[in-house]
DNA sequence: TTCATTTTGTGATTAAATTAACAGATTTTT
DNA sequence: AAAAATCTGTTAATTTAATCACAAAATGAA
């Protein structure tokens, strides 16, 4: 029987990973749960509990000493799907799309963008070292085993999503502000500036 | 005594608003909680509960008929944006920053970007109708009453955050992948492509 | 070595969020 | 106008998540 990682815990893992990377960069070898609290604002006891999901072997966290930064990074990377050489495609190479593409730096965390698609014939060719296809060629040129697509388009969104699902895409990172529906079992992760600002505004406001 | 809106509820409001805007656009006048479920994937009973936080006056949701789309949008906008004509500033007008700026379409939801700052002298001037200042002029030109800053820079991040806090910024929308600390009471909302992909990858992966 | 100190890991507890269940309001049908 | 069918709003039950509290492990000092 495998341990099931709770939703809440899962959503904190990327935060830990980010903080730990920073620490590794600064040459830190060991870290206490209390130090992680300082940096992430997540309660130390919550952190310790979360981290138990990683510790299959012992000597993970040592009382009196803390956790090995490297060990944690490895553990988190593994559970977060990293190592996953999963190919990712990007649909829509406009302002936002090309910013994302240029920022294609997450190979070390989770796959890389292996291809782009746009409806604009003028965009065809290559950009930041990645091939840009016309959207009509999606089915022809779709990379085998690709399960994740980044959506940064502005038109025909539902239709495009349908095509992606037919091709076997299982997860969509959604930058569009439009609404679309997906079939059972397909995951969508919206990334939304406006929603972020709204939440922020509400939080700030509700404090008074 | 005011009703306190729970964290979880709050985080769903932007989702509802997005869905409702889409419906309004399509000319829909009324909506059932079950229809909102179809579109958002949030359980209808959860939705009904959430919406009670808006209904100060009655005739909000009518049994057998549903909610008035317009009514809901108004209610949500009020509670989320809070009249906030709040000026927002953008720090860092690189690839990502200018994509965001170009997309400055959220005036109707929550404030607007009134000024940008960059460390690159070449960027000074105007972009998409918004003034771009040099970061050295931050203190001189800081818009009064500005409480929200969007961070899309790549260097001197902690220092920049400190300056923003000194100027009274209460909320930061963070696109950088770096870690920085903020003082008690300052809210940070990370918007992170990599974290999004990681969560997605984990979800997909953990299904098998 | 022994003892005090630190810090983890986890059962027990409390708090928060979701879901179920259903009474009662509203509309539609007959 | 009564009966049947819909849906909301809310209380209660359940599930999930966060926190507390402390025993046991490792460290470092005496
Ligand atoms: N492009 C993406 O998809 C993406 C995604 C996630 C996160 N990010 C992050 O967002 C940030 C910006 O990304 P980008 O692609 O636009 O990079 P970029 O290099 O194109 O733009 C950065 C801009 O910010 C300016 N800048 C840097 N440091 C500054 C400072 N301290 N004060 C004022 N201006 C400063 C630079 O002059 C430049 O114009 C980076 O931290 C990056 O890691 C980017
Ligand atoms: N720019 C932002 O900051 C920002 C923020 C949040 C959301 N968004 C959303 O992201 C999307 C893209 O934004 P942008 O600023 O890059 O817009 P853009 O117009 O610059 O880019 C859109 C690109 O997608 C292509 N495209 C449109 N529909 C397509 C389709 N069906 N198939 C293939 N290619 C298609 C267009 O040819 C264009 O190159 C929009 O939906 C926008 O609402 C943008």
Coordinates of C-alpha atoms (C1' of nucleotides) and ligand atoms in Angstrom, one line a residue:
Chain A
X1 CA 0.0 0.0 0.0
X2 CA 1.4 3.3 -1.0
X3 CA 1.1 6.4 1.1
X4 CA -1.3 8.9 -0.4
X5 CA 0.0 12.4 -0.4
X6 CA -2.7 14.9 0.6
X7 CA -3.7 17.7 -1.7
X8 CA -2.6 20.3 0.8
X9 CA 0.8 18.8 1.2
X10 CA 1.3 18.4 -2.5
X11 CA 0.5 22.1 -3.1
X12 CA 3.3 23.1 -0.6
X13 CA 6.0 21.0 -2.2
X14 CA 6.9 23.4 -4.9
X15 CA 7.3 26.1 -2.2
X16 CA 9.7 24.0 -0.3
X17 CA 11.6 23.1 -3.4
X18 CA 12.0 26.7 -4.4
X19 CA 13.2 27.7 -1.0
X20 CA 15.6 24.8 -0.9
X21 CA 17.1 25.6 -4.2
X22 CA 17.8 29.0 -3.1
X23 CA 19.5 27.7 0.0
X24 CA 21.5 25.2 -2.0
X25 CA 22.6 28.1 -4.1
X26 CA 23.9 29.9 -1.1
X27 CA 25.9 26.8 -0.1
X28 CA 23.7 25.8 2.8
X29 CA 24.1 22.1 3.6
X30 CA 21.6 21.5 6.3
X31 CA 18.3 23.0 7.2
X32 CA 15.9 23.0 10.2
X33 CA 12.2 22.9 9.9
X34 CA 12.2 26.1 11.8
X35 CA 14.4 27.7 9.2
X36 CA 12.1 26.7 6.5
X37 CA 9.4 28.3 8.4
X38 CA 11.2 31.6 8.5
X39 CA 11.5 31.5 4.8
X40 CA 8.2 30.0 3.7
X41 CA 5.9 31.1 6.5
X42 CA 4.6 27.6 6.7
X43 CA 4.4 26.3 10.3
X44 CA 7.4 24.1 11.2
X45 CA 5.3 21.2 12.4
X46 CA 3.3 21.2 9.2
X47 CA 6.6 21.2 7.3
X48 CA 7.9 18.2 9.3
X49 CA 4.8 16.3 8.7
X50 CA 4.8 17.1 5.0
X51 CA 8.4 15.9 4.7
X52 CA 7.6 12.5 6.2
X53 CA 6.0 11.7 2.9
X54 CA 9.4 11.8 1.3
X55 CA 11.4 9.7 3.8
X56 CA 11.3 6.2 2.6
X57 CA 14.7 5.6 4.0
X58 CA 15.7 6.9 7.3
X59 CA 18.3 9.4 8.2
X60 CA 16.2 12.0 6.5
X61 CA 15.9 14.5 9.2
X62 CA 18.4 14.2 12.0
X63 CA 17.3 15.5 15.4
X64 CA 19.5 18.3 16.6
X65 CA 20.8 18.8 13.1
X66 CA 18.0 19.1 10.6
X67 CA 17.6 17.9 7.1
X68 CA 20.1 17.6 4.3
X69 CA 19.3 20.2 1.8
X70 CA 20.5 18.1 -1.1
X71 CA 18.5 15.1 0.2
X72 CA 15.3 17.1 0.4
X73 CA 15.8 18.6 -3.1
X74 CA 16.3 15.1 -4.5
X75 CA 13.3 13.7 -2.6
X76 CA 11.0 16.6 -3.7
X77 CA 12.2 16.5 -7.2
X78 CA 11.5 12.9 -7.4
X79 CA 8.0 13.1 -6.0
X80 CA 7.2 16.2 -8.0
X81 CA 7.7 14.3 -11.2
X82 CA 11.0 15.6 -11.9
X83 CA 13.3 13.4 -13.7
X84 CA 10.3 13.3 -15.8
X85 CA 11.8 14.0 -19.1
X86 CA 8.3 14.6 -20.2
X87 CA 8.0 16.6 -23.4
X88 CA 5.8 19.7 -23.1
X89 CA 4.2 21.7 -25.9
X90 CA 3.3 25.3 -26.0
X91 CA 0.3 26.5 -27.9
X92 CA 0.3 30.2 -28.9
X93 CA 3.5 32.1 -29.4
X94 CA 2.3 35.6 -28.8
X95 CA 3.6 38.0 -26.2
X96 CA 3.0 35.7 -23.3
X97 CA 3.9 32.5 -25.1
X98 CA 7.3 33.8 -26.2
X99 CA 8.1 35.1 -22.8
X100 CA 7.4 31.6 -21.4
X101 CA 9.4 30.0 -24.2
X102 CA 12.3 32.2 -23.6
X103 CA 12.1 31.3 -20.0
X104 CA 12.3 27.6 -20.8
X105 CA 14.6 27.0 -17.9
X106 CA 12.8 24.3 -16.1
X107 CA 14.4 21.3 -17.7
X108 CA 16.0 20.5 -14.5
X109 CA 12.7 20.4 -12.8
X110 CA 10.2 19.0 -15.2
X111 CA 10.5 18.3 -18.8
X112 CA 11.1 20.9 -21.4
X113 CA 9.2 22.6 -24.2
X114 CA 9.9 20.5 -27.3
X115 CA 7.5 22.2 -29.8
X116 CA 5.3 25.2 -30.3
X117 CA 2.1 25.8 -32.3
X118 CA 0.5 29.0 -33.6
X119 CA -2.2 29.8 -36.0
X120 CA -0.2 32.6 -37.5
X121 CA 1.8 31.4 -40.5
X122 CA 4.3 34.1 -39.9
X123 CA 5.4 32.5 -36.6
X124 CA 6.4 29.3 -38.3
X125 CA 10.1 28.4 -38.0
X126 CA 12.2 28.4 -34.9
X127 CA 12.2 30.5 -31.7
X128 CA 14.7 30.3 -28.9
X129 CA 15.8 27.0 -30.3
X130 CA 12.4 25.4 -30.4
X131 CA 10.5 24.6 -33.5
X132 CA 7.3 26.5 -34.2
X133 CA 4.7 24.7 -36.2
X134 CA 1.4 25.8 -37.7
X135 CA -1.5 24.6 -35.6
X136 CA -2.9 22.7 -38.6
X137 CA 0.1 20.4 -38.2
X138 CA -0.6 19.6 -34.6
X139 CA -1.7 16.0 -35.3
X140 CA 1.2 15.4 -37.7
X141 CA 3.9 16.7 -35.6
X142 CA 2.7 15.9 -32.1
X143 CA 5.5 14.6 -30.0
X144 CA 5.1 11.1 -28.8
X145 CA 4.4 10.7 -25.0
X146 CA 3.6 14.4 -24.6
X147 CA 1.2 14.7 -21.7
X148 CA 1.4 18.4 -20.8
X149 CA 0.5 21.4 -22.9
X150 CA 0.8 25.1 -22.1
X151 CA -2.1 27.1 -23.4
X152 CA -1.4 30.8 -24.3
X153 CA -3.8 31.4 -27.2
X154 CA -6.7 33.7 -27.6
X155 CA -9.1 32.0 -30.0
X156 CA -10.8 28.7 -30.7
X157 CA -9.9 27.6 -27.2
X158 CA -12.4 24.8 -26.7
X159 CA -11.7 23.3 -30.1
X160 CA -7.9 23.4 -29.4
X161 CA -8.4 21.8 -26.1
X162 CA -10.5 19.0 -27.6
X163 CA -7.8 18.3 -30.2
X164 CA -5.1 18.2 -27.5
X165 CA -7.2 15.7 -25.4
X166 CA -7.7 13.5 -28.5
X167 CA -3.9 13.4 -28.8
X168 CA -3.5 12.2 -25.3
X169 CA -2.7 15.3 -23.4
X170 CA -3.4 14.8 -19.7
X171 CA -2.6 18.1 -18.2
X172 CA -3.1 21.7 -19.3
X173 CA -1.4 24.8 -17.9
X174 CA -4.0 27.4 -18.8
X175 CA -3.0 31.1 -19.3
X176 CA -6.1 32.0 -21.2
X177 CA -8.8 33.7 -19.2
X178 CA -11.5 31.8 -21.1
X179 CA -13.5 29.0 -19.8
X180 CA -13.4 25.6 -21.4
X181 CA -14.4 22.1 -20.3
X182 CA -12.3 19.0 -20.2
X183 CA -13.1 15.4 -20.0
X184 CA -13.0 13.4 -16.8
X185 CA -9.4 12.7 -15.7
X186 CA -7.8 15.6 -17.5
X187 CA -6.2 18.1 -15.2
X188 CA -6.2 21.9 -15.7
X189 CA -4.0 24.3 -13.8
X190 CA -4.9 27.9 -14.4
X191 CA -2.3 30.5 -14.1
X192 CA -4.0 33.8 -13.9
X193 CA -2.6 37.2 -13.2
X194 CA -6.0 38.8 -12.7
X195 CA -7.2 36.2 -10.2
X196 CA -3.9 36.6 -8.4
X197 CA -4.5 40.3 -8.1
X198 CA -8.0 39.8 -7.0
X199 CA -7.1 37.4 -4.3
X200 CA -4.4 39.8 -3.1
X201 CA -6.7 42.7 -3.1
X202 CA -9.3 40.8 -1.1
X203 CA -6.7 39.6 1.4
X204 CA -5.3 43.1 1.9
X205 CA -8.7 44.6 2.2
X206 CA -10.2 42.0 4.6
X207 CA -7.5 42.8 7.1
X208 CA -9.0 46.1 8.1
Chain B
X1 CA -20.7 41.7 13.3
X2 CA -19.4 41.0 9.9
X3 CA -19.3 37.6 8.3
X4 CA -15.8 36.4 7.9
X5 CA -15.2 34.8 4.5
X6 CA -13.2 31.7 4.8
X7 CA -9.9 31.3 3.0
X8 CA -11.1 28.5 0.9
X9 CA -14.2 30.3 -0.2
X10 CA -12.2 33.4 -1.0
X11 CA -9.9 31.4 -3.3
X12 CA -12.8 30.2 -5.3
X13 CA -14.4 33.6 -5.9
X14 CA -12.2 34.5 -8.9
X15 CA -13.1 31.2 -10.5
X16 CA -16.8 32.0 -10.2
X17 CA -16.3 35.4 -11.5
X18 CA -14.4 34.2 -14.5
X19 CA -17.1 31.6 -15.3
X20 CA -19.9 34.1 -14.8
X21 CA -18.3 36.7 -17.1
X22 CA -18.1 34.2 -19.8
X23 CA -21.8 33.4 -19.3
X24 CA -22.8 37.0 -19.3
X25 CA -20.9 37.4 -22.5
X26 CA -23.0 34.6 -24.0
X27 CA -26.2 36.3 -23.0
X28 CA -27.1 34.0 -20.1
X29 CA -29.3 35.7 -17.6
X30 CA -29.7 33.1 -14.9
X31 CA -27.5 30.3 -13.7
X32 CA -28.0 27.3 -11.5
X33 CA -25.4 26.1 -9.0
X34 CA -25.4 22.8 -10.9
X35 CA -24.5 24.7 -14.1
X36 CA -21.6 26.4 -12.3
X37 CA -20.5 23.0 -11.2
X38 CA -20.4 21.8 -14.8
X39 CA -18.2 24.7 -15.7
X40 CA -15.9 25.0 -12.7
X41 CA -15.8 21.5 -11.4
X42 CA -16.6 22.8 -7.9
X43 CA -19.3 20.9 -6.1
X44 CA -22.7 22.6 -6.3
X45 CA -23.3 22.5 -2.6
X46 CA -20.0 24.2 -2.0
X47 CA -20.9 26.8 -4.5
X48 CA -24.2 27.5 -2.9
X49 CA -22.6 27.8 0.4
X50 CA -19.9 30.2 -0.9
X51 CA -22.5 32.4 -2.5
X52 CA -24.3 32.9 0.7
X53 CA -21.5 35.2 1.7
X54 CA -22.7 37.6 -0.9
X55 CA -26.4 37.6 -0.2
X56 CA -27.0 40.4 2.1
X57 CA -30.3 41.1 0.5
X58 CA -32.5 38.3 -0.4
X59 CA -33.7 37.3 -3.8
X60 CA -30.2 36.2 -4.6
X61 CA -30.8 32.7 -5.5
X62 CA -34.3 31.6 -6.4
X63 CA -35.3 28.0 -5.9
X64 CA -36.3 26.6 -9.2
X65 CA -34.7 29.4 -11.1
X66 CA -31.1 29.9 -10.0
X67 CA -29.1 33.0 -9.5
X68 CA -29.1 36.2 -11.6
X69 CA -25.8 36.2 -13.4
X70 CA -25.6 40.0 -13.2
X71 CA -26.4 40.0 -9.6
X72 CA -23.6 37.5 -8.9
X73 CA -21.1 39.4 -11.0
X74 CA -21.9 42.5 -9.1
X75 CA -21.7 40.9 -5.7
X76 CA -18.4 39.1 -6.5
X77 CA -16.8 42.2 -8.1
X78 CA -17.7 44.2 -5.0
X79 CA -16.3 41.7 -2.6
X80 CA -13.2 40.9 -4.7
X81 CA -12.2 44.2 -6.2
X82 CA -13.7 46.3 -3.5
X83 CA -14.2 49.4 -5.5
X84 CA -10.5 49.3 -5.6
X85 CA -9.5 51.8 -8.2
X86 CA -6.3 50.9 -6.7
X87 CA -3.3 51.9 -8.8
X88 CA -0.9 49.0 -9.5
X89 CA 2.8 49.3 -10.5
X90 CA 4.8 46.9 -12.5
X91 CA 8.5 46.3 -11.8
X92 CA 10.5 44.9 -14.6
X93 CA 9.5 45.4 -18.2
X94 CA 11.2 42.5 -19.8
X95 CA 9.6 39.8 -21.9
X96 CA 7.2 38.8 -19.2
X97 CA 6.6 42.3 -17.9
X98 CA 5.6 43.7 -21.2
X99 CA 3.3 40.8 -22.0
X100 CA 1.5 41.5 -18.7
X101 CA 1.5 45.2 -19.5
X102 CA 0.1 44.7 -22.9
X103 CA -2.6 42.6 -21.3
X104 CA -3.6 45.4 -19.0
X105 CA -7.2 44.5 -19.3
X106 CA -8.3 44.1 -15.7
X107 CA -9.3 47.7 -15.0
X108 CA -12.8 46.6 -14.7
X109 CA -11.9 44.0 -12.1
X110 CA -9.3 45.6 -10.0
X111 CA -7.3 48.7 -10.5
X112 CA -4.9 49.2 -13.4
X113 CA -1.2 49.5 -14.0
X114 CA -0.3 53.2 -13.7
X115 CA 3.4 53.0 -13.9
X116 CA 6.3 50.7 -14.7
X117 CA 9.9 50.6 -13.5
X118 CA 13.0 49.0 -14.9
X119 CA 16.7 49.2 -14.3
X120 CA 17.5 49.5 -18.0
X121 CA 17.7 53.1 -19.1
X122 CA 16.7 52.1 -22.6
X123 CA 13.3 51.1 -21.4
X124 CA 12.5 54.5 -20.1
X125 CA 9.6 56.3 -21.8
X126 CA 6.2 54.9 -22.5
X127 CA 4.9 51.4 -23.4
X128 CA 1.3 50.5 -24.2
X129 CA 0.2 53.9 -22.9
X130 CA 1.9 53.5 -19.5
X131 CA 4.9 55.5 -18.3
X132 CA 8.1 53.5 -17.8
X133 CA 10.4 55.0 -15.2
X134 CA 14.0 54.1 -14.2
X135 CA 14.0 52.1 -10.9
X136 CA 16.1 54.9 -9.3
X137 CA 13.1 57.2 -9.6
X138 CA 10.9 54.7 -7.7
X139 CA 10.7 56.8 -4.6
X140 CA 10.2 60.1 -6.5
X141 CA 7.4 58.9 -8.8
X142 CA 5.7 56.3 -6.6
X143 CA 1.9 56.7 -7.1
X144 CA 0.1 57.7 -3.9
X145 CA -2.1 55.0 -2.4
X146 CA -0.5 52.3 -4.5
X147 CA -0.7 49.1 -2.5
X148 CA -0.1 46.4 -5.1
X149 CA 3.1 45.8 -7.1
X150 CA 3.7 43.2 -9.8
X151 CA 7.2 41.8 -9.7
X152 CA 8.8 40.6 -13.0
X153 CA 12.5 41.4 -12.4
X154 CA 15.5 39.2 -12.3
X155 CA 18.0 40.9 -10.1
X156 CA 18.2 42.6 -6.7
X157 CA 15.0 41.2 -5.7
X158 CA 15.1 41.4 -1.9
X159 CA 16.4 45.0 -2.1
X160 CA 13.6 45.9 -4.5
X161 CA 11.0 44.3 -2.3
X162 CA 12.3 46.2 0.7
X163 CA 12.0 49.5 -1.1
X164 CA 8.4 48.7 -2.1
X165 CA 7.5 47.8 1.4
X166 CA 9.0 51.0 2.7
X167 CA 6.8 52.9 0.2
X168 CA 3.7 51.2 1.6
X169 CA 3.1 48.4 -0.8
X170 CA 0.9 45.7 0.9
X171 CA 0.6 43.1 -1.7
X172 CA 3.1 41.7 -4.2
X173 CA 2.2 39.5 -7.2
X174 CA 5.4 37.6 -7.7
X175 CA 6.6 36.2 -11.0
X176 CA 10.2 35.8 -10.0
X177 CA 11.3 32.4 -9.0
X178 CA 13.5 33.7 -6.3
X179 CA 12.9 33.6 -2.7
X180 CA 12.5 36.8 -0.6
X181 CA 11.1 37.6 2.7
X182 CA 8.5 40.1 3.6
X183 CA 7.5 41.8 6.8
X184 CA 4.5 40.7 8.9
X185 CA 1.3 41.7 7.2
X186 CA 2.6 41.9 3.6
X187 CA 0.9 39.5 1.3
X188 CA 2.7 37.7 -1.5
X189 CA 1.0 35.9 -4.3
X190 CA 3.3 33.8 -6.4
X191 CA 2.4 33.2 -10.0
X192 CA 4.7 30.5 -11.1
X193 CA 4.7 28.5 -14.3
X194 CA 7.2 26.0 -13.1
X195 CA 5.2 25.3 -9.9
X196 CA 2.1 24.9 -12.0
X197 CA 3.7 22.4 -14.2
X198 CA 5.1 20.5 -11.2
X199 CA 1.7 20.3 -9.5
X200 CA 0.2 19.1 -12.8
X201 CA 2.9 16.5 -13.3
X202 CA 2.4 15.2 -9.8
X203 CA -1.4 15.0 -10.2
X204 CA -1.1 13.2 -13.4
X205 CA 1.6 11.0 -12.1
X206 CA -0.1 10.1 -8.8
X207 CA -3.2 8.9 -10.7
X208 CA -1.6 5.7 -11.8
Chain C
dT1 C1' 30.9 8.7 29.3
dT2 C1' 27.1 11.2 31.0
dC3 C1' 24.0 14.9 30.9
dA4 C1' 21.8 18.8 29.0
dT5 C1' 20.1 20.6 24.7
dT6 C1' 18.2 20.5 20.4
dT7 C1' 15.1 19.1 17.0
dT8 C1' 12.7 15.4 14.7
dG9 C1' 8.6 12.3 14.0
dT10 C1' 4.1 11.1 15.3
dG11 C1' -0.3 10.0 18.1
dA12 C1' -3.9 12.9 19.9
dT13 C1' -6.6 17.0 19.4
dT14 C1' -8.6 20.8 17.5
dA15 C1' -10.0 23.5 13.6
dA16 C1' -11.4 24.1 8.9
dA17 C1' -13.6 22.6 4.7
dT18 C1' -16.5 19.6 2.2
dT19 C1' -20.3 16.8 1.4
dA20 C1' -24.7 14.9 2.5
dA21 C1' -29.4 15.4 3.5
dC22 C1' -33.4 17.6 3.6
dA23 C1' -37.0 21.4 4.7
dG24 C1' -39.0 24.9 2.5
dA25 C1' -39.4 28.4 -1.4
dT26 C1' -40.5 28.9 -6.3
dT27 C1' -41.8 27.7 -10.6
dT28 C1' -44.1 24.7 -13.8
dT29 C1' -47.6 21.5 -15.1
dT30 C1' -52.0 19.8 -15.2
Chain D
dA1 C1' -55.6 26.3 -8.1
dA2 C1' -53.7 22.2 -6.6
dA3 C1' -50.0 18.9 -7.4
dA4 C1' -45.5 17.8 -9.0
dA5 C1' -41.0 19.1 -10.0
dT6 C1' -37.0 22.1 -9.2
dC7 C1' -33.5 24.2 -6.6
dT8 C1' -31.9 26.9 -2.9
dG9 C1' -30.2 27.6 1.8
dT10 C1' -28.8 25.6 6.0
dT11 C1' -28.1 22.2 9.6
dA12 C1' -25.7 18.1 10.6
dA13 C1' -22.2 14.5 9.5
dT14 C1' -18.0 13.6 7.5
dT15 C1' -13.7 14.3 5.8
dT16 C1' -9.4 16.6 5.5
dA17 C1' -5.9 19.6 7.3
dA18 C1' -3.4 22.1 10.9
dT19 C1' -1.7 22.2 15.5
dC20 C1' -0.4 20.6 19.9
dA21 C1' 2.3 18.1 22.9
dC22 C1' 5.7 15.0 23.9
dA23 C1' 8.7 10.8 23.5
dA24 C1' 12.7 9.3 21.3
dA25 C1' 17.0 10.3 18.6
dA26 C1' 21.1 12.8 17.8
dT27 C1' 24.4 16.2 19.1
dG28 C1' 27.7 18.6 21.7
dA29 C1' 29.6 19.9 26.1
dA30 C1' 31.4 18.7 30.6
Ligands
LIG1 N1 9.3 34.6 -18.9 C1 8.6 33.7 -18.2 O1 7.9 32.9 -18.7 C2 8.7 33.7 -16.8 C3 8.0 32.8 -16.1 C4 8.1 32.7 -14.8 C5 8.9 33.6 -14.1 N2 9.7 34.5 -14.8 C6 10.5 35.4 -14.0 O2 10.1 36.7 -14.2 C7 11.2 37.5 -14.2 C8 11.3 38.3 -15.5 O3 11.3 37.4 -16.6 P1 11.6 37.9 -18.1 O4 11.5 36.8 -19.0 O5 10.7 39.1 -18.4 O6 13.1 38.4 -18.0 P2 13.7 39.6 -18.8 O7 15.2 39.5 -18.5 O8 13.2 39.7 -20.1 O9 13.2 40.9 -18.0 C9 13.6 41.4 -16.8 C10 13.5 42.9 -16.9 O10 13.6 43.4 -15.6 C11 14.6 44.4 -15.5 N3 15.1 44.3 -14.1 C12 15.9 43.3 -13.6 N4 16.2 43.5 -12.4 C13 15.6 44.7 -12.0 C14 15.5 45.4 -10.8 N5 16.1 45.0 -9.7 N6 14.9 46.6 -10.9 C15 14.3 47.0 -12.0 N7 14.3 46.3 -13.2 C16 15.0 45.2 -13.2 C17 15.5 44.1 -16.6 O11 16.1 45.3 -17.0 C18 14.6 43.6 -17.7 O12 14.0 44.6 -18.5 C19 12.4 36.6 -14.0 O13 12.7 36.7 -12.6 C20 12.0 35.3 -14.4 O14 12.6 34.3 -13.6 C21 9.6 34.5 -16.1
LIG2 N1 -0.2 38.7 -21.7 C1 -0.6 38.4 -20.4 O1 -0.1 39.0 -19.4 C2 -1.6 37.5 -20.2 C3 -1.9 37.3 -18.9 C4 -2.9 36.4 -18.6 C5 -3.5 35.8 -19.6 N2 -3.3 36.0 -20.9 C6 -3.9 35.3 -21.9 O2 -3.0 34.5 -22.7 C7 -3.4 34.4 -24.0 C8 -2.3 34.9 -24.9 O3 -1.9 36.3 -24.5 P1 -0.9 37.1 -25.4 O4 -0.7 38.4 -24.7 O5 0.3 36.3 -25.7 O6 -1.7 37.3 -26.7 P2 -1.2 37.4 -28.2 O7 -2.3 37.9 -29.0 O8 0.0 38.2 -28.2 O9 -0.8 36.0 -28.6 C9 -1.7 35.0 -28.9 C10 -1.0 34.1 -29.9 O10 -1.7 32.9 -30.1 C11 -2.0 32.6 -31.4 N3 -3.3 31.9 -31.4 C12 -4.5 32.4 -31.1 N4 -5.4 31.5 -31.2 C13 -4.8 30.4 -31.6 C14 -5.3 29.0 -31.8 N5 -6.5 28.7 -31.6 N6 -4.3 28.1 -32.2 C15 -3.1 28.5 -32.3 N7 -2.6 29.7 -32.1 C16 -3.4 30.6 -31.7 C17 -2.0 33.9 -32.1 O11 -1.6 33.8 -33.5 C18 -0.9 34.7 -31.3 O12 0.4 34.5 -31.8 C19 -4.7 35.2 -24.1 O13 -5.8 34.3 -24.0 C20 -4.7 36.1 -22.9 O14 -5.9 36.4 -22.5 C21 -2.3 36.9 -21.2

